[in-house]
Amino acid sequence: MQHYFGHIQGKTASIEEGDALRAKQVKRIELNEQVEIAEGERVYLCRCCKLHPLSFGVIAEITETREAPLKLTLAFSLLKGDHNELIVLKGTELGVTRFVPLVSARTVVVPKGKEDNKLLRLRKIAKEGAEQCRRSVIPEVSDYSAFDEVVEKAAGLRLLAYEEAAIHGESILEYALKGESEATLLIGPEGGFTPKEAELAIQNGFHPVSLGKRILRAETAAIAGAATLLLASER
Ligand code: SAH
């Protein structure tokens, strides 16, 4: 079933112009077809009652939640190539609440501006990913942030995926099973975190955790870490 983020007004619903165009031209929506429309964490079953302009009637609210009990902030150092997009797309499917693209000491790709095209693209990916996997909310992709700032302000349980913890450190699973309602997971860049960064994070209450005994590529680490925490929260 097609899924959109739109606006509900009483017994009628609408979606934005760009989405409406996509619904007609790409998804080939038909008259009387049922779709889901989400607004403000609520999802409604709707029926297409008019094609020009595209409009919907609300049938009923869908009560079961699609969001994980854990509100997870995935703070990942910006990576080269399209790996940032991969993290946002897969993280959205897994249920991440918020992505924070980080600039850390060994980040190779330094952003051009506060809201450059890459960031806008990540937000678009989060929206389309959330539609595809039928989430109730679109995860937030925050502005680029500095490592120190994120380390100080992080929400909930603080976890640092640390390569130096890979073999002898505590497993992320130990924390995943604690049943926390909010957590922040930090993922380093291709070159990893500097010892100074790890120290600063630990001083700020971050627990260094292992994602297994092998060193993963940063994008794998982000996806595997998010999957472990979110799946465990839904037990
Ligand atoms: N170049 C570094 C590895 C960096 S891996 C080295 O050779 O040591 C990139 C990031 O992925 C790390 O900063 C960490 O956040 C995460 N990561 C990868 N494998 C991990 C593991 N086994 N345990 C914990 N974190 C890991």
PDB file of C-alpha atoms and ligand atoms in Angstrom:
ATOM      1  CA  MET A   1       0.000   0.000   0.000  1.00  0.00           C
ATOM      2  CA  GLN A   2       1.267   3.465  -0.843  1.00  0.00           C
ATOM      3  CA  HIS A   3       2.254   5.587   2.159  1.00  0.00           C
ATOM      4  CA  TYR A   4       2.593   9.378   2.365  1.00  0.00           C
ATOM      5  CA  PHE A   5       3.221  12.089   4.893  1.00  0.00           C
ATOM      6  CA  GLY A   6       0.452  14.658   4.509  1.00  0.00           C
ATOM      7  CA  HIS A   7      -2.272  16.640   6.205  1.00  0.00           C
ATOM      8  CA  ILE A   8      -5.455  15.397   7.818  1.00  0.00           C
ATOM      9  CA  GLN A   9      -8.409  17.740   8.171  1.00  0.00           C
ATOM     10  CA  GLY A  10     -11.357  15.999   9.752  1.00  0.00           C
ATOM     11  CA  LYS A  11     -12.602  13.411   7.269  1.00  0.00           C
ATOM     12  CA  THR A  12     -10.372  14.529   4.373  1.00  0.00           C
ATOM     13  CA  ALA A  13      -6.653  14.269   3.731  1.00  0.00           C
ATOM     14  CA  SER A  14      -4.178  15.791   1.301  1.00  0.00           C
ATOM     15  CA  ILE A  15      -0.517  15.438   0.390  1.00  0.00           C
ATOM     16  CA  GLU A  16       1.981  18.016  -0.854  1.00  0.00           C
ATOM     17  CA  GLU A  17       2.107  18.941  -4.525  1.00  0.00           C
ATOM     18  CA  GLY A  18       5.406  17.184  -5.232  1.00  0.00           C
ATOM     19  CA  ASP A  19       4.171  13.992  -3.562  1.00  0.00           C
ATOM     20  CA  ALA A  20       0.869  14.220  -5.446  1.00  0.00           C
ATOM     21  CA  LEU A  21       2.729  14.431  -8.738  1.00  0.00           C
ATOM     22  CA  ARG A  22       4.830  11.401  -7.779  1.00  0.00           C
ATOM     23  CA  ALA A  23       1.713   9.498  -6.689  1.00  0.00           C
ATOM     24  CA  LYS A  24       0.122  10.055 -10.106  1.00  0.00           C
ATOM     25  CA  GLN A  25       3.086   9.849 -12.467  1.00  0.00           C
ATOM     26  CA  VAL A  26       5.366   7.332 -10.773  1.00  0.00           C
ATOM     27  CA  LYS A  27       3.139   5.291  -8.481  1.00  0.00           C
ATOM     28  CA  ARG A  28       0.125   5.465 -10.815  1.00  0.00           C
ATOM     29  CA  ILE A  29      -2.433   5.944  -8.072  1.00  0.00           C
ATOM     30  CA  GLU A  30      -5.995   5.077  -9.067  1.00  0.00           C
ATOM     31  CA  LEU A  31      -9.378   6.392  -8.046  1.00  0.00           C
ATOM     32  CA  ASN A  32     -10.705   4.562  -4.943  1.00  0.00           C
ATOM     33  CA  GLU A  33      -7.255   3.122  -4.171  1.00  0.00           C
ATOM     34  CA  GLN A  34      -6.500   2.884  -0.455  1.00  0.00           C
ATOM     35  CA  VAL A  35      -3.349   4.530   0.854  1.00  0.00           C
ATOM     36  CA  GLU A  36      -1.885   5.414   4.223  1.00  0.00           C
ATOM     37  CA  ILE A  37      -1.332   9.050   5.152  1.00  0.00           C
ATOM     38  CA  ALA A  38       0.696   9.954   8.240  1.00  0.00           C
ATOM     39  CA  GLU A  39       0.727  13.199  10.145  1.00  0.00           C
ATOM     40  CA  GLY A  40       2.165  13.981  13.572  1.00  0.00           C
ATOM     41  CA  GLU A  41       3.022  10.372  14.488  1.00  0.00           C
ATOM     42  CA  ARG A  42      -0.479   9.170  13.527  1.00  0.00           C
ATOM     43  CA  VAL A  43      -1.225   7.045  10.470  1.00  0.00           C
ATOM     44  CA  TYR A  44      -4.613   6.996   8.728  1.00  0.00           C
ATOM     45  CA  LEU A  45      -6.097   4.615   6.206  1.00  0.00           C
ATOM     46  CA  CYS A  46      -7.460   6.770   3.383  1.00  0.00           C
ATOM     47  CA  ARG A  47      -9.152   6.365   0.016  1.00  0.00           C
ATOM     48  CA  CYS A  48      -8.357   8.331  -3.104  1.00  0.00           C
ATOM     49  CA  CYS A  49     -11.633  10.091  -3.882  1.00  0.00           C
ATOM     50  CA  LYS A  50     -10.461  12.536  -6.567  1.00  0.00           C
ATOM     51  CA  LEU A  51      -7.482  12.562  -8.958  1.00  0.00           C
ATOM     52  CA  HIS A  52      -7.496  16.227 -10.063  1.00  0.00           C
ATOM     53  CA  PRO A  53      -6.556  17.689  -7.656  1.00  0.00           C
ATOM     54  CA  LEU A  54      -5.499  14.576  -5.788  1.00  0.00           C
ATOM     55  CA  SER A  55      -7.612  14.258  -2.644  1.00  0.00           C
ATOM     56  CA  PHE A  56      -8.429  11.602  -0.096  1.00  0.00           C
ATOM     57  CA  GLY A  57     -11.147  10.640   2.342  1.00  0.00           C
ATOM     58  CA  VAL A  58     -10.155   9.319   5.760  1.00  0.00           C
ATOM     59  CA  ILE A  59     -11.452   5.806   6.473  1.00  0.00           C
ATOM     60  CA  ALA A  60      -9.928   5.169   9.906  1.00  0.00           C
ATOM     61  CA  GLU A  61      -6.893   5.727  12.053  1.00  0.00           C
ATOM     62  CA  ILE A  62      -4.386   2.862  12.127  1.00  0.00           C
ATOM     63  CA  THR A  63      -3.688   2.394  15.792  1.00  0.00           C
ATOM     64  CA  GLU A  64      -0.748  -0.003  15.955  1.00  0.00           C
ATOM     65  CA  THR A  65       2.554   1.850  16.181  1.00  0.00           C
ATOM     66  CA  ARG A  66       5.363   1.450  13.669  1.00  0.00           C
ATOM     67  CA  GLU A  67       7.971   3.226  15.758  1.00  0.00           C
ATOM     68  CA  ALA A  68      10.489   1.400  17.952  1.00  0.00           C
ATOM     69  CA  PRO A  69      10.230   1.931  21.725  1.00  0.00           C
ATOM     70  CA  LEU A  70      13.816   3.264  21.650  1.00  0.00           C
ATOM     71  CA  LYS A  71      14.369   6.809  20.413  1.00  0.00           C
ATOM     72  CA  LEU A  72      17.781   6.419  18.819  1.00  0.00           C
ATOM     73  CA  THR A  73      20.024   9.271  17.712  1.00  0.00           C
ATOM     74  CA  LEU A  74      22.632   7.974  15.280  1.00  0.00           C
ATOM     75  CA  ALA A  75      25.534  10.432  15.249  1.00  0.00           C
ATOM     76  CA  PHE A  76      27.911   9.375  12.477  1.00  0.00           C
ATOM     77  CA  SER A  77      31.042  11.031  11.144  1.00  0.00           C
ATOM     78  CA  LEU A  78      30.564  12.144   7.562  1.00  0.00           C
ATOM     79  CA  LEU A  79      31.955   9.623   5.100  1.00  0.00           C
ATOM     80  CA  LYS A  80      33.230   9.723   1.543  1.00  0.00           C
ATOM     81  CA  GLY A  81      31.098   8.816  -1.469  1.00  0.00           C
ATOM     82  CA  ASP A  82      27.493   7.813  -1.025  1.00  0.00           C
ATOM     83  CA  HIS A  83      27.993   6.082   2.316  1.00  0.00           C
ATOM     84  CA  ASN A  84      26.180   8.843   4.233  1.00  0.00           C
ATOM     85  CA  GLU A  85      23.128   8.219   2.068  1.00  0.00           C
ATOM     86  CA  LEU A  86      23.344   4.505   2.760  1.00  0.00           C
ATOM     87  CA  ILE A  87      23.437   5.132   6.522  1.00  0.00           C
ATOM     88  CA  VAL A  88      20.390   7.424   6.397  1.00  0.00           C
ATOM     89  CA  LEU A  89      18.376   5.107   4.153  1.00  0.00           C
ATOM     90  CA  LYS A  90      19.094   1.916   6.091  1.00  0.00           C
ATOM     91  CA  GLY A  91      18.892   3.683   9.458  1.00  0.00           C
ATOM     92  CA  THR A  92      15.465   5.041   8.504  1.00  0.00           C
ATOM     93  CA  GLU A  93      14.242   1.542   7.655  1.00  0.00           C
ATOM     94  CA  LEU A  94      15.563   0.256  10.984  1.00  0.00           C
ATOM     95  CA  GLY A  95      13.769   2.972  12.968  1.00  0.00           C
ATOM     96  CA  VAL A  96      16.374   5.635  13.822  1.00  0.00           C
ATOM     97  CA  THR A  97      14.679   8.787  15.204  1.00  0.00           C
ATOM     98  CA  ARG A  98      17.405  11.301  14.448  1.00  0.00           C
ATOM     99  CA  PHE A  99      20.592  11.385  12.387  1.00  0.00           C
ATOM    100  CA  VAL A 100      23.409  13.753  13.298  1.00  0.00           C
ATOM    101  CA  PRO A 101      26.089  14.080  10.588  1.00  0.00           C
ATOM    102  CA  LEU A 102      29.280  14.711  12.530  1.00  0.00           C
ATOM    103  CA  VAL A 103      32.531  16.432  11.792  1.00  0.00           C
ATOM    104  CA  SER A 104      35.218  14.760  13.885  1.00  0.00           C
ATOM    105  CA  ALA A 105      39.022  15.025  13.903  1.00  0.00           C
ATOM    106  CA  ARG A 106      39.585  12.478  11.121  1.00  0.00           C
ATOM    107  CA  THR A 107      36.529  13.364   9.011  1.00  0.00           C
ATOM    108  CA  VAL A 108      37.782  13.608   5.439  1.00  0.00           C
ATOM    109  CA  VAL A 109      34.706  15.175   3.849  1.00  0.00           C
ATOM    110  CA  VAL A 110      34.169  18.601   5.361  1.00  0.00           C
ATOM    111  CA  PRO A 111      30.745  20.116   4.563  1.00  0.00           C
ATOM    112  CA  LYS A 112      30.571  23.164   2.301  1.00  0.00           C
ATOM    113  CA  GLY A 113      27.806  25.047   4.051  1.00  0.00           C
ATOM    114  CA  LYS A 114      25.284  24.825   6.854  1.00  0.00           C
ATOM    115  CA  GLU A 115      22.579  23.453   4.581  1.00  0.00           C
ATOM    116  CA  ASP A 116      24.406  22.273   1.465  1.00  0.00           C
ATOM    117  CA  ASN A 117      22.891  20.029  -1.185  1.00  0.00           C
ATOM    118  CA  LYS A 118      24.251  16.890   0.444  1.00  0.00           C
ATOM    119  CA  LEU A 119      22.334  17.610   3.632  1.00  0.00           C
ATOM    120  CA  LEU A 120      19.139  18.371   1.696  1.00  0.00           C
ATOM    121  CA  ARG A 121      19.600  15.105  -0.153  1.00  0.00           C
ATOM    122  CA  LEU A 122      19.948  13.198   3.138  1.00  0.00           C
ATOM    123  CA  ARG A 123      16.647  14.739   4.310  1.00  0.00           C
ATOM    124  CA  LYS A 124      14.938  13.703   1.089  1.00  0.00           C
ATOM    125  CA  ILE A 125      16.254  10.156   1.513  1.00  0.00           C
ATOM    126  CA  ALA A 126      14.919  10.058   5.090  1.00  0.00           C
ATOM    127  CA  LYS A 127      11.474  11.124   3.879  1.00  0.00           C
ATOM    128  CA  GLU A 128      11.301   8.686   0.983  1.00  0.00           C
ATOM    129  CA  GLY A 129      12.742   5.877   3.110  1.00  0.00           C
ATOM    130  CA  ALA A 130      10.127   6.544   5.794  1.00  0.00           C
ATOM    131  CA  GLU A 131       7.380   6.357   3.149  1.00  0.00           C
ATOM    132  CA  GLN A 132       8.734   3.130   1.728  1.00  0.00           C
ATOM    133  CA  CYS A 133       8.884   1.353   5.086  1.00  0.00           C
ATOM    134  CA  ARG A 134       5.635   2.991   6.257  1.00  0.00           C
ATOM    135  CA  ARG A 135       6.844   4.797   9.331  1.00  0.00           C
ATOM    136  CA  SER A 136       4.624   7.123  11.345  1.00  0.00           C
ATOM    137  CA  VAL A 137       7.284   9.838  11.405  1.00  0.00           C
ATOM    138  CA  ILE A 138      10.060  11.059   9.151  1.00  0.00           C
ATOM    139  CA  PRO A 139      13.380  10.835  11.001  1.00  0.00           C
ATOM    140  CA  GLU A 140      15.115  14.135  11.508  1.00  0.00           C
ATOM    141  CA  VAL A 141      18.456  14.802   9.800  1.00  0.00           C
ATOM    142  CA  SER A 142      19.976  17.560  11.892  1.00  0.00           C
ATOM    143  CA  ASP A 143      22.475  20.178  10.729  1.00  0.00           C
ATOM    144  CA  TYR A 144      26.153  19.246  10.582  1.00  0.00           C
ATOM    145  CA  SER A 145      27.510  19.191  14.114  1.00  0.00           C
ATOM    146  CA  ALA A 146      30.924  19.266  15.735  1.00  0.00           C
ATOM    147  CA  PHE A 147      32.006  16.164  17.655  1.00  0.00           C
ATOM    148  CA  ASP A 148      32.593  18.045  20.951  1.00  0.00           C
ATOM    149  CA  GLU A 149      29.154  19.642  20.846  1.00  0.00           C
ATOM    150  CA  VAL A 150      27.359  16.335  20.258  1.00  0.00           C
ATOM    151  CA  VAL A 151      29.349  14.616  22.984  1.00  0.00           C
ATOM    152  CA  GLU A 152      28.260  17.249  25.506  1.00  0.00           C
ATOM    153  CA  LYS A 153      24.598  17.428  24.527  1.00  0.00           C
ATOM    154  CA  ALA A 154      23.774  13.805  23.648  1.00  0.00           C
ATOM    155  CA  ALA A 155      20.361  12.499  24.666  1.00  0.00           C
ATOM    156  CA  GLY A 156      19.718   9.329  26.697  1.00  0.00           C
ATOM    157  CA  LEU A 157      22.109   6.405  27.118  1.00  0.00           C
ATOM    158  CA  ARG A 158      25.470   7.394  25.622  1.00  0.00           C
ATOM    159  CA  LEU A 159      27.267   4.794  23.511  1.00  0.00           C
ATOM    160  CA  LEU A 160      30.530   5.155  21.610  1.00  0.00           C
ATOM    161  CA  ALA A 161      31.159   2.483  18.967  1.00  0.00           C
ATOM    162  CA  TYR A 162      34.896   2.272  19.491  1.00  0.00           C
ATOM    163  CA  GLU A 163      37.233   0.215  17.364  1.00  0.00           C
ATOM    164  CA  GLU A 164      39.651  -0.100  20.295  1.00  0.00           C
ATOM    165  CA  ALA A 165      36.841  -1.859  22.210  1.00  0.00           C
ATOM    166  CA  ALA A 166      36.284  -4.362  19.391  1.00  0.00           C
ATOM    167  CA  ILE A 167      38.096  -7.330  20.917  1.00  0.00           C
ATOM    168  CA  HIS A 168      38.155  -6.744  24.666  1.00  0.00           C
ATOM    169  CA  GLY A 169      35.409  -4.173  25.195  1.00  0.00           C
ATOM    170  CA  GLU A 170      31.829  -4.611  26.368  1.00  0.00           C
ATOM    171  CA  SER A 171      29.409  -5.673  23.661  1.00  0.00           C
ATOM    172  CA  ILE A 172      26.745  -3.235  22.459  1.00  0.00           C
ATOM    173  CA  LEU A 173      24.278  -6.069  23.194  1.00  0.00           C
ATOM    174  CA  GLU A 174      24.749  -5.594  26.935  1.00  0.00           C
ATOM    175  CA  TYR A 175      23.344  -2.091  26.567  1.00  0.00           C
ATOM    176  CA  ALA A 176      20.780  -2.969  23.923  1.00  0.00           C
ATOM    177  CA  LEU A 177      19.047  -5.285  26.383  1.00  0.00           C
ATOM    178  CA  LYS A 178      18.764  -2.699  29.161  1.00  0.00           C
ATOM    179  CA  GLY A 179      15.401  -1.429  27.884  1.00  0.00           C
ATOM    180  CA  GLU A 180      16.335   2.269  27.717  1.00  0.00           C
ATOM    181  CA  SER A 181      13.850   4.622  26.060  1.00  0.00           C
ATOM    182  CA  GLU A 182      16.456   6.952  24.545  1.00  0.00           C
ATOM    183  CA  ALA A 183      20.056   6.521  23.355  1.00  0.00           C
ATOM    184  CA  THR A 184      22.774   8.176  21.268  1.00  0.00           C
ATOM    185  CA  LEU A 185      25.228   6.042  19.284  1.00  0.00           C
ATOM    186  CA  LEU A 186      28.452   7.627  18.010  1.00  0.00           C
ATOM    187  CA  ILE A 187      30.147   6.194  14.916  1.00  0.00           C
ATOM    188  CA  GLY A 188      33.606   7.282  13.784  1.00  0.00           C
ATOM    189  CA  PRO A 189      34.910   8.084  10.289  1.00  0.00           C
ATOM    190  CA  GLU A 190      36.964   5.820   7.995  1.00  0.00           C
ATOM    191  CA  GLY A 191      40.102   6.565  10.029  1.00  0.00           C
ATOM    192  CA  GLY A 192      38.346   6.020  13.384  1.00  0.00           C
ATOM    193  CA  PHE A 193      38.244   8.235  16.473  1.00  0.00           C
ATOM    194  CA  THR A 194      41.393   9.801  17.902  1.00  0.00           C
ATOM    195  CA  PRO A 195      42.349   8.705  21.453  1.00  0.00           C
ATOM    196  CA  LYS A 196      41.610  12.286  22.551  1.00  0.00           C
ATOM    197  CA  GLU A 197      38.074  12.102  21.162  1.00  0.00           C
ATOM    198  CA  ALA A 198      37.437   8.765  22.826  1.00  0.00           C
ATOM    199  CA  GLU A 199      38.694  10.213  26.109  1.00  0.00           C
ATOM    200  CA  LEU A 200      36.417  13.254  25.807  1.00  0.00           C
ATOM    201  CA  ALA A 201      33.417  11.060  25.052  1.00  0.00           C
ATOM    202  CA  ILE A 202      34.153   8.792  28.012  1.00  0.00           C
ATOM    203  CA  GLN A 203      34.557  11.829  30.300  1.00  0.00           C
ATOM    204  CA  ASN A 204      31.087  12.884  29.134  1.00  0.00           C
ATOM    205  CA  GLY A 205      29.507   9.606  30.146  1.00  0.00           C
ATOM    206  CA  PHE A 206      29.816   7.623  26.898  1.00  0.00           C
ATOM    207  CA  HIS A 207      30.316   3.880  27.224  1.00  0.00           C
ATOM    208  CA  PRO A 208      32.821   2.512  24.680  1.00  0.00           C
ATOM    209  CA  VAL A 209      31.195  -0.529  23.076  1.00  0.00           C
ATOM    210  CA  SER A 210      32.168  -3.313  20.703  1.00  0.00           C
ATOM    211  CA  LEU A 211      30.248  -4.254  17.585  1.00  0.00           C
ATOM    212  CA  GLY A 212      32.021  -7.589  17.342  1.00  0.00           C
ATOM    213  CA  LYS A 213      35.618  -8.702  17.031  1.00  0.00           C
ATOM    214  CA  ARG A 214      36.145  -7.602  13.458  1.00  0.00           C
ATOM    215  CA  ILE A 215      36.751  -3.985  12.419  1.00  0.00           C
ATOM    216  CA  LEU A 216      33.762  -2.941  10.348  1.00  0.00           C
ATOM    217  CA  ARG A 217      33.645  -0.216   7.771  1.00  0.00           C
ATOM    218  CA  ALA A 218      32.058   2.871   9.276  1.00  0.00           C
ATOM    219  CA  GLU A 219      28.789   2.530   7.318  1.00  0.00           C
ATOM    220  CA  THR A 220      28.484  -1.136   8.322  1.00  0.00           C
ATOM    221  CA  ALA A 221      29.133  -0.166  11.947  1.00  0.00           C
ATOM    222  CA  ALA A 222      26.367   2.492  11.836  1.00  0.00           C
ATOM    223  CA  ILE A 223      23.813   0.098  10.346  1.00  0.00           C
ATOM    224  CA  ALA A 224      24.769  -2.886  12.536  1.00  0.00           C
ATOM    225  CA  GLY A 225      24.785  -0.755  15.703  1.00  0.00           C
ATOM    226  CA  ALA A 226      21.389   0.783  14.932  1.00  0.00           C
ATOM    227  CA  ALA A 227      19.913  -2.625  14.035  1.00  0.00           C
ATOM    228  CA  THR A 228      21.100  -4.198  17.289  1.00  0.00           C
ATOM    229  CA  LEU A 229      19.764  -1.421  19.521  1.00  0.00           C
ATOM    230  CA  LEU A 230      16.431  -0.992  17.743  1.00  0.00           C
ATOM    231  CA  LEU A 231      15.630  -4.674  17.318  1.00  0.00           C
ATOM    232  CA  ALA A 232      16.456  -5.374  20.959  1.00  0.00           C
ATOM    233  CA  SER A 233      14.103  -2.565  22.025  1.00  0.00           C
ATOM    234  CA  GLU A 234      11.216  -4.256  20.225  1.00  0.00           C
ATOM    235  CA  ARG A 235      11.547  -7.606  21.972  1.00  0.00           C
TER     236      ARG A 235
HETATM  237  N1  SAH B   1      40.570   2.818  10.767  1.00  0.00           N
HETATM  238  C1  SAH B   1      40.181   2.301  12.038  1.00  0.00           C
HETATM  239  C2  SAH B   1      38.806   1.692  11.986  1.00  0.00           C
HETATM  240  C3  SAH B   1      37.693   2.675  11.834  1.00  0.00           C
HETATM  241  S1  SAH B   1      36.204   1.876  11.625  1.00  0.00           S
HETATM  242  C4  SAH B   1      41.159   1.215  12.456  1.00  0.00           C
HETATM  243  O1  SAH B   1      41.770   0.623  11.586  1.00  0.00           O
HETATM  244  O2  SAH B   1      41.219   0.947  13.648  1.00  0.00           O
HETATM  245  C5  SAH B   1      35.106   3.225  11.593  1.00  0.00           C
HETATM  246  C6  SAH B   1      34.213   3.341  12.791  1.00  0.00           C
HETATM  247  O3  SAH B   1      33.321   2.230  12.852  1.00  0.00           O
HETATM  248  C7  SAH B   1      34.902   3.347  14.137  1.00  0.00           C
HETATM  249  O4  SAH B   1      35.351   4.625  14.515  1.00  0.00           O
HETATM  250  C8  SAH B   1      33.816   2.839  15.069  1.00  0.00           C
HETATM  251  O5  SAH B   1      32.923   3.867  15.432  1.00  0.00           O
HETATM  252  C9  SAH B   1      33.086   1.853  14.207  1.00  0.00           C
HETATM  253  N2  SAH B   1      33.540   0.455  14.348  1.00  0.00           N
HETATM  254  C10 SAH B   1      33.991  -0.364  13.364  1.00  0.00           C
HETATM  255  N3  SAH B   1      34.213  -1.615  13.820  1.00  0.00           N
HETATM  256  C11 SAH B   1      33.889  -1.609  15.135  1.00  0.00           C
HETATM  257  C12 SAH B   1      33.854  -2.621  16.150  1.00  0.00           C
HETATM  258  N4  SAH B   1      34.222  -3.870  15.907  1.00  0.00           N
HETATM  259  N5  SAH B   1      33.438  -2.253  17.396  1.00  0.00           N
HETATM  260  C13 SAH B   1      33.070  -0.981  17.658  1.00  0.00           C
HETATM  261  N6  SAH B   1      33.051   0.008  16.721  1.00  0.00           N
HETATM  262  C14 SAH B   1      33.459  -0.288  15.482  1.00  0.00           C
END
